[in-house]
Amino acid sequence: MPAKFMKTPGSVEPRRTAARRTPAAPLAAIGVLLLSGSAAPGATYSTSDVSITIGSDGKVTSILDLTTGVERIKTTIPVYQVHLVSIRTGGEFVAPTGYSLSGNVLTYTFGSVTPAPVVSVQVNTYARYMRFKVTSVTNGGAIEELRFVQLATRDSLDRSAERLMRYNDGGHQRYLGLYQLDEYTQTIIGPAGAGGYLHADVDPALPLCPGFVGRGVALFACDIDLPAVRDVLELVEQGEGLPLGTPVKRLPTLKRSTIFWANFHYNDRQRMLEIAHAVGAGHMLIFRDMWADVQHQYAPLAMWGSYANIKAWVDQCNAEGILVGAHTLPTYLANNSSVYILPGVDPRIRRDRSITLAADLPANQTDGLIQTTTSPAGWPTGEYERDIVIGQELIQYTSLKTSPPYGFLGPFIRAKNQTGAGGLGPQDHATGAAIERLVNTAEGTAYQLGLANGGTAEQIAQVAAAVKQAGFNYVYADGMEEIEPPFGYTTGLILSMYYKALVDAGAQLDYFESSANTMGYSWPLVSVWGQMDYYLQNDTFKREVDRNVPHMSRDPGNPDPRQLGWAPMCHPSFGQTSTDELEYLLARSAAYGVPIVVHMWAWNIDGWLNRDANFALMKEYEEVRLAGVLPAAERELAKTLGRDFMLFSGEDGSHHLLPVQLLNVGDNAASVRGYLSSTPVDGRRYATLWPLQPGGNASVRLMGVNPQDIVVRDYAGNLVSVAAPSPGQVRIPLASRVYIRLSAAPDVAQLFADAIVE
């Protein structure tokens, strides 16, 4: 949240100030001011769930929850009640000095400023929500920020996302919510002492904001359960014509899991489709650098030859029931762009810092000091954060000098990514030139484009055109967590820009996904969320799953569905994902009833130990989760973090998600991994084993059981024939993962501890 949004709590009435002179306003302001001389009548606006009353002075005198009959207004004392509308001018919020009502239009005059700004807000009521819309503003140049719905309540518990305030009415929990109806309106919601505030806010200084007129918000109340929230949001979205939104979130296809592919060749494309079928995935998301040549502005990657070839493959996947999505970075420009970097740094690339060159810089200087007029203290010194531009030349510095003479220390990389054929090359720079820092991505592979200067819009248009030509079924807009601040505003704005560009390009999309900074502010566009990067360099796979799980909490501001991911399978730097690590992830997906997104590197996948068994495991979890056949109690228990759960199937076709314990398998545990169900099901215990070495014909000999006491199946569900070397012994072949059902064994853990691995 931008700091200035937090300066004035909504529960405090802005103070009145002496008149100030500002630029002249249209004469219409005078007419409204004259009308405000007499008291206006009070007005009450109602839906089936909530009513709001505006008093004769324009203050909010009642916010009544009609379902529970509870009054939400913070105080019944008039002097402490707040006006529905206030403005920020001269750096502080001020209250109106006049108010009038004509039909369903409320007009507020701010006579403490000269000429007086006048704001009109229209109220329309519907069955489940009411819409507040700014219809006119005079002398808007004097308004630094407009709060056109300002509500102060009492007894709030907390906020949910950035749209909903929660209340407990005698054990009946309710929401009061504001939903922004355009990407330029911000909802500001939060507790304030024992109360709460809900604001609809417009800041014209934010990038690309077109002004105040037309901004709108929907006010509603509902129960806190997910269906109730989803229903009212859907009504708002349909009634106001908002794109995508909750109906898209109910698409059955969004319940399917995804493979996020990287590093495959054109000749492997059929194999990628076969693997999608093998794991039961409903989607393949194609990493940006696998389909687009971003150095040349989203030209088709050379291995495809043309967008038509991509589309032919997408059509084939669709014919076989698999959707294909395009991973995109619509707000970033490749740092080796042949168009925007090589011939000279384009002005539409975002700069976030500037300082002045204090001494001439010759083209041949590659070390020493780039001298500045003031100290560069605070400029970044991270590995990918030291790229500056002087004129059009891109230069990377090494460190800072914050004592006189100030500046940037070398060695320098001069004309970085600008020395190839057609490149700008090192340049001479004169004293007084501006030195600006370019904003890199976290990985240092791209630069952030400017929003207000048109860079983002141009890139988005190029990406949208490429997506359309390639025929992708959906897009994933990545990098939204690294966009230009303020994140709450720019996330929704950029996503709406992207969506509109896709529509304008004629792309036929099933849905739209995105990363984001603050999901509550992303307007109604994003269909799926929950993904996060797994930082295996810092922690173990299972602990990264545990870090991912909290994203499954139900955020009513962005209801259903969720995804667990992006979980790496066979990461090129951190090695293979083990079978039990994979199942730890899959068990959580089953517990929460959500799909997964697995990140697969095609060049590594064929070497995955127990690959086919792992594929089959993923498919079984997908089918069981979609069928909804797991017992509810087992699913709830499997939400326990830090504990392993595994899926076992009974001979009657039933499925169970059971807690398991690691087995000590004989005297050669380094070559075999095993788990045992912690509790019996129908009097039977389940175990599973798999080899830890590739190839070979390992086996496990159990002593103390007979063949009739044990049923062994392979990962595909086929019966495995077990040998009986002698009475009271069985030998289980272990070419890949097997599942074992034991009907008679006094101490199963000991049975496996005494086993012989052969």
Tab-separated table of C-alpha atoms in Angstrom, residues 266 269 290-293 298-314 465-472:
chain	number	residue	atom	x	y	z
A	266	TYR	CA	10.814	-29.154	-31.788
A	269	ARG	CA	6.957	-32.055	-29.172
A	290	MET	CA	10.669	-22.271	-25.700
A	291	TRP	CA	8.287	-20.587	-28.124
A	292	ALA	CA	9.348	-16.927	-28.538
A	293	ASP	CA	12.583	-15.278	-29.621
A	298	TYR	CA	8.583	-12.179	-29.715
A	299	ALA	CA	9.420	-13.469	-33.153
A	300	PRO	CA	8.754	-17.226	-33.417
A	301	LEU	CA	11.614	-19.242	-31.977
A	302	ALA	CA	13.845	-20.630	-34.710
A	303	MET	CA	13.128	-24.274	-33.868
A	304	TRP	CA	9.420	-23.772	-34.679
A	305	GLY	CA	10.049	-21.865	-37.865
A	306	SER	CA	6.733	-20.060	-37.738
A	307	TYR	CA	3.775	-19.356	-35.503
A	308	ALA	CA	1.767	-21.590	-37.838
A	309	ASN	CA	3.855	-24.572	-36.736
A	310	ILE	CA	3.211	-23.747	-33.083
A	311	LYS	CA	-0.496	-23.467	-33.803
A	312	ALA	CA	-0.536	-26.830	-35.591
A	313	TRP	CA	0.937	-28.478	-32.502
A	314	VAL	CA	-1.445	-26.627	-30.176
A	465	ALA	CA	-0.178	-10.497	-31.296
A	466	ALA	CA	2.269	-13.387	-30.933
A	467	VAL	CA	-0.070	-15.316	-28.617
A	468	LYS	CA	-2.902	-14.915	-31.103
A	469	GLN	CA	-0.840	-16.148	-34.056
A	470	ALA	CA	0.425	-19.156	-32.105
A	471	GLY	CA	-3.131	-20.108	-31.111
A	472	PHE	CA	-2.453	-20.654	-27.417
